[in-house]
Short mmCIF file of C-alpha atoms in Angstrom, two decimals:
data_model
loop_
_atom_site.label_atom_id
_atom_site.label_comp_id
_atom_site.label_asym_id
_atom_site.label_seq_id
_atom_site.Cartn_x
_atom_site.Cartn_y
_atom_site.Cartn_z
CA GLY I 675 0.00 0.00 0.00
CA GLU I 676 0.85 3.67 -0.10
CA ASN I 677 3.38 5.04 2.38
CA VAL I 678 3.84 8.76 3.00
CA GLU I 679 6.82 10.14 4.88
CA GLN I 680 6.89 13.72 6.13
CA HIS I 681 9.82 15.86 7.31
CA PRO I 682 10.63 17.59 9.53
CA SER I 683 8.49 16.53 12.47
CA THR I 684 8.98 19.91 14.13
CA LEU I 685 9.86 23.27 12.62
CA SER I 686 10.42 26.57 14.37
CA VAL I 687 10.78 29.83 12.45
CA GLN I 688 10.79 33.53 13.18
CA GLU I 689 7.79 35.55 12.12
CA GLY I 690 8.27 36.71 8.54
CA ASP I 691 10.56 33.83 7.59
CA SER I 692 9.61 31.04 5.18
CA ALA I 693 8.76 27.47 6.17
CA VAL I 694 9.14 24.38 3.99
CA ILE I 695 7.70 20.94 4.74
CA LYS I 696 8.53 17.95 2.55
CA CYS I 697 6.74 14.68 1.87
CA THR I 698 7.56 11.60 -0.17
CA TYR I 699 5.14 8.93 -1.33
CA SER I 700 5.65 5.40 -2.54
CA ASP I 701 2.77 4.57 -4.90
CA SER I 702 3.27 6.07 -8.36
CA ALA I 703 -0.49 5.70 -8.97
CA SER I 704 -1.25 8.42 -6.41
CA ASN I 705 -2.62 11.44 -8.20
CA TYR I 706 -3.95 13.81 -5.54
CA PHE I 707 -1.90 15.48 -2.81
CA PRO I 708 -3.68 17.66 -0.23
CA TRP I 709 -2.18 19.55 2.68
CA TYR I 710 -4.12 20.00 5.91
CA LYS I 711 -3.65 22.35 8.84
CA GLN I 712 -4.80 21.08 12.22
CA GLU I 713 -4.95 23.26 15.30
CA LEU I 714 -5.08 21.67 18.73
CA GLY I 715 -8.39 19.90 19.28
CA LYS I 716 -9.74 20.92 15.90
CA ARG I 717 -10.50 19.09 12.67
CA PRO I 718 -7.98 18.95 9.81
CA GLN I 719 -8.62 21.84 7.43
CA LEU I 720 -7.59 21.67 3.78
CA ILE I 721 -5.26 24.57 2.98
CA ILE I 722 -4.05 23.67 -0.51
CA ASP I 723 -3.92 20.67 -2.82
CA ILE I 724 -2.29 19.64 -6.06
CA ARG I 725 -3.04 17.04 -8.69
CA SER I 726 -0.51 14.96 -10.54
CA ASN I 727 -0.93 16.83 -13.81
CA VAL I 728 0.31 20.06 -12.21
CA GLY I 729 3.82 20.84 -10.97
CA GLU I 730 3.13 23.84 -8.79
CA LYS I 731 0.18 25.67 -7.27
CA LYS I 732 0.11 28.88 -5.28
CA ASP I 733 -2.50 30.53 -3.09
CA GLN I 734 -1.36 33.81 -1.54
CA ARG I 735 1.39 32.93 0.97
CA ILE I 736 1.08 29.18 0.46
CA ALA I 737 2.48 27.13 -2.40
CA VAL I 738 2.85 23.44 -3.13
CA THR I 739 5.27 21.81 -5.57
CA LEU I 740 5.14 18.27 -6.91
CA ASN I 741 7.90 16.19 -8.47
CA LYS I 742 6.25 13.04 -9.84
CA THR I 743 9.50 11.50 -10.98
CA ALA I 744 11.03 11.70 -7.53
CA LYS I 745 7.65 11.10 -5.85
CA HIS I 746 7.88 14.02 -3.52
CA PHE I 747 5.91 17.18 -2.86
CA SER I 748 6.49 20.16 -0.64
CA LEU I 749 4.55 22.89 1.15
CA HIS I 750 5.99 26.39 1.19
CA ILE I 751 4.69 29.10 3.49
CA THR I 752 6.14 32.57 3.02
CA GLU I 753 5.99 35.56 5.37
CA THR I 754 4.96 33.33 8.26
CA GLN I 755 2.71 34.72 10.96
CA PRO I 756 2.08 33.47 14.52
CA GLU I 757 -1.37 32.25 13.45
CA ASP I 758 0.34 29.84 11.04
CA SER I 759 1.46 27.86 14.10
CA ALA I 760 -0.25 24.46 13.92
CA VAL I 761 0.34 20.85 12.86
CA TYR I 762 0.49 20.38 9.09
CA PHE I 763 -0.24 17.05 7.40
CA CYS I 764 0.44 15.98 3.85
CA ALA I 765 -1.54 13.17 2.24
CA ALA I 766 -1.72 11.17 -0.97
CA SER I 767 -4.65 9.43 -2.60
CA ILE I 768 -5.57 7.58 -5.79
CA ARG I 769 -8.65 8.52 -7.83
CA ALA I 770 -10.66 10.06 -4.98
CA GLY I 771 -10.16 7.05 -2.74
CA LYS I 772 -8.77 6.83 0.75
CA SER I 773 -6.03 9.23 1.81
CA THR I 774 -2.72 8.13 3.32
CA PHE I 775 -1.34 10.77 5.66
CA GLY I 776 2.13 11.69 6.81
CA ASP I 777 2.83 11.90 10.53
CA GLY I 778 2.63 15.67 10.63
CA THR I 779 4.90 18.67 11.16
CA THR I 780 4.45 20.90 14.17
CA LEU I 781 5.17 24.44 12.97
CA THR I 782 5.90 27.12 15.54
CA VAL I 783 6.17 30.72 14.38
CA LYS I 784 7.88 32.90 16.97
CA PRO I 785 6.78 36.53 17.09
CA ASP C 1199 -24.06 24.46 9.60
CA THR C 1200 -23.72 22.48 6.38
CA GLY C 1201 -20.40 20.84 7.22
CA VAL C 1202 -19.69 17.30 8.37
CA SER C 1203 -21.01 16.66 11.86
CA GLN C 1204 -20.16 13.91 14.34
CA ASP C 1205 -21.81 12.75 17.51
CA PRO C 1206 -20.86 12.46 20.28
CA ARG C 1207 -17.86 14.76 20.43
CA HIS C 1208 -16.45 12.96 23.45
CA LYS C 1209 -16.99 9.46 24.80
CA ILE C 1210 -15.53 7.91 27.91
CA THR C 1211 -16.12 4.21 28.38
CA LYS C 1212 -14.82 1.30 30.36
CA ARG C 1213 -12.80 -1.46 28.78
CA GLY C 1214 -15.03 -4.17 27.39
CA GLN C 1215 -18.00 -1.91 26.64
CA ASN C 1216 -19.40 -1.30 23.16
CA VAL C 1217 -19.53 2.20 21.68
CA THR C 1218 -21.18 3.64 18.60
CA PHE C 1219 -20.38 6.89 16.83
CA ARG C 1220 -22.39 8.72 14.22
CA CYS C 1221 -21.29 10.82 11.25
CA ASP C 1222 -23.50 13.03 9.11
CA PRO C 1223 -21.76 14.02 5.88
CA ILE C 1224 -22.25 17.11 3.81
CA SER C 1225 -25.52 16.62 1.95
CA GLU C 1226 -25.02 15.44 -1.67
CA HIS C 1227 -21.66 13.91 -0.70
CA ASN C 1228 -21.88 10.26 -1.65
CA ARG C 1229 -18.48 9.21 -0.29
CA LEU C 1230 -17.91 8.91 3.43
CA TYR C 1231 -14.62 8.00 5.13
CA TRP C 1232 -13.66 7.00 8.65
CA TYR C 1233 -10.17 7.67 10.01
CA ARG C 1234 -8.57 7.23 13.42
CA GLN C 1235 -6.00 9.66 14.79
CA THR C 1236 -3.81 9.12 17.82
CA LEU C 1237 -1.70 11.81 19.46
CA GLY C 1238 1.25 12.85 17.35
CA GLN C 1239 0.16 10.86 14.31
CA GLY C 1240 -1.63 11.59 11.08
CA PRO C 1241 -5.13 10.25 10.47
CA GLU C 1242 -5.14 6.54 9.69
CA PHE C 1243 -7.67 5.16 7.21
CA LEU C 1244 -10.29 2.76 8.58
CA THR C 1245 -12.97 2.37 5.92
CA TYR C 1246 -15.00 4.22 3.32
CA PHE C 1247 -18.39 4.08 1.62
CA GLN C 1248 -19.80 5.17 -1.65
CA ASN C 1249 -23.50 5.61 -1.02
CA GLU C 1250 -24.43 2.56 1.08
CA ALA C 1251 -21.67 0.30 -0.29
CA GLN C 1252 -18.57 -0.22 1.84
CA LEU C 1253 -15.82 -0.06 -0.78
CA GLU C 1254 -12.73 -0.64 1.32
CA LYS C 1255 -11.80 -1.60 4.85
CA SER C 1256 -8.33 -1.34 6.32
CA ARG C 1257 -6.60 -4.64 6.99
CA LEU C 1258 -5.50 -3.11 10.28
CA LEU C 1259 -9.11 -2.97 11.41
CA SER C 1260 -9.97 -5.78 13.77
CA ASP C 1261 -13.25 -7.66 13.70
CA ARG C 1262 -14.36 -5.62 16.71
CA PHE C 1263 -14.90 -2.65 14.40
CA SER C 1264 -17.90 -2.39 12.10
CA ALA C 1265 -19.30 0.47 10.08
CA GLU C 1266 -22.58 0.96 8.30
CA ARG C 1267 -24.21 3.48 6.03
CA PRO C 1268 -27.62 1.91 5.55
CA LYS C 1269 -29.35 4.60 3.51
CA GLY C 1270 -26.34 6.22 1.94
CA SER C 1271 -26.59 9.26 4.19
CA PHE C 1272 -25.30 9.13 7.78
CA SER C 1273 -22.90 6.44 8.92
CA THR C 1274 -22.23 4.69 12.22
CA LEU C 1275 -18.98 3.19 13.49
CA GLU C 1276 -19.28 0.61 16.25
CA ILE C 1277 -16.46 -0.73 18.37
CA GLN C 1278 -17.24 -3.84 20.36
CA ARG C 1279 -15.42 -4.91 23.52
CA THR C 1280 -13.34 -1.75 23.63
CA GLU C 1281 -9.69 -1.91 24.63
CA GLN C 1282 -7.44 0.84 25.97
CA GLY C 1283 -5.62 0.86 22.64
CA ASP C 1284 -8.83 2.03 20.98
CA SER C 1285 -8.48 5.42 22.68
CA ALA C 1286 -8.13 7.93 19.85
CA MET C 1287 -9.89 10.62 17.87
CA TYR C 1288 -12.26 9.11 15.31
CA LEU C 1289 -12.63 11.38 12.31
CA CYS C 1290 -15.22 11.25 9.58
CA ALA C 1291 -14.84 12.91 6.18
CA SER C 1292 -17.02 13.18 3.11
CA SER C 1293 -16.58 13.96 -0.56
CA LEU C 1294 -18.27 13.78 -3.90
CA ALA C 1295 -17.46 10.54 -5.69
CA LEU C 1296 -15.67 12.10 -8.63
CA GLU C 1297 -13.85 14.74 -6.63
CA ASP C 1298 -10.75 14.32 -4.52
CA THR C 1299 -11.31 16.84 -1.77
CA GLN C 1300 -12.36 15.39 1.57
CA TYR C 1301 -13.99 17.56 4.23
CA PHE C 1302 -13.49 16.49 7.81
CA GLY C 1303 -15.85 16.53 10.73
CA PRO C 1304 -14.81 17.66 14.24
CA GLY C 1305 -14.17 14.10 15.37
CA THR C 1306 -15.24 11.96 18.31
CA ARG C 1307 -12.64 11.61 21.03
CA LEU C 1308 -12.82 8.17 22.64
CA THR C 1309 -11.22 7.43 25.97
CA VAL C 1310 -11.23 3.83 27.17
CA LEU C 1311 -10.52 3.44 30.87
#
């Protein structure tokens, strides 16, 4: 089955700096890669996603890149703010089926 | 609120008891997923439905777990003879069958004493 690895497990940055979180996946059939933000005690919230026919997608301060050949994708957050502090999860799925999640990255943005 | 809802939000039970959770998906969403999340981990897939049909069940899921979606709308997840290792957040998500995006509910936190 699919296996998703996520790095780093914790990330601390100064407000205004950029943050990068990386994930790799194992199943080349995976074609959908969402990123979720989860605050303590809350539900995972989709923040951005990318499909396998696209190499990069950007939404304001957040961007995601995908390298299908290497089977890895990354989340980039620019101009970080304290409210970006949360746990971020990457995931991979095949044709709208189940999602396989990484173990999460705890991002702390220091004011 | 037209999002995914789950009930109860919290459940405390004693080892050996049975528990049942309910998930109401976003209306028109014909796919419904159950995940389990333990502290410090990402959500782990349990099972999913398209309408009333259970399309896939995780091999990690023991026979004590069963899920239903009898009318293709809400779903229930039952855990029989609970064990302390079942303590986790149980998350439900829904989507349209031909779309990838899953929307999560607030979860049910289960504590087994």
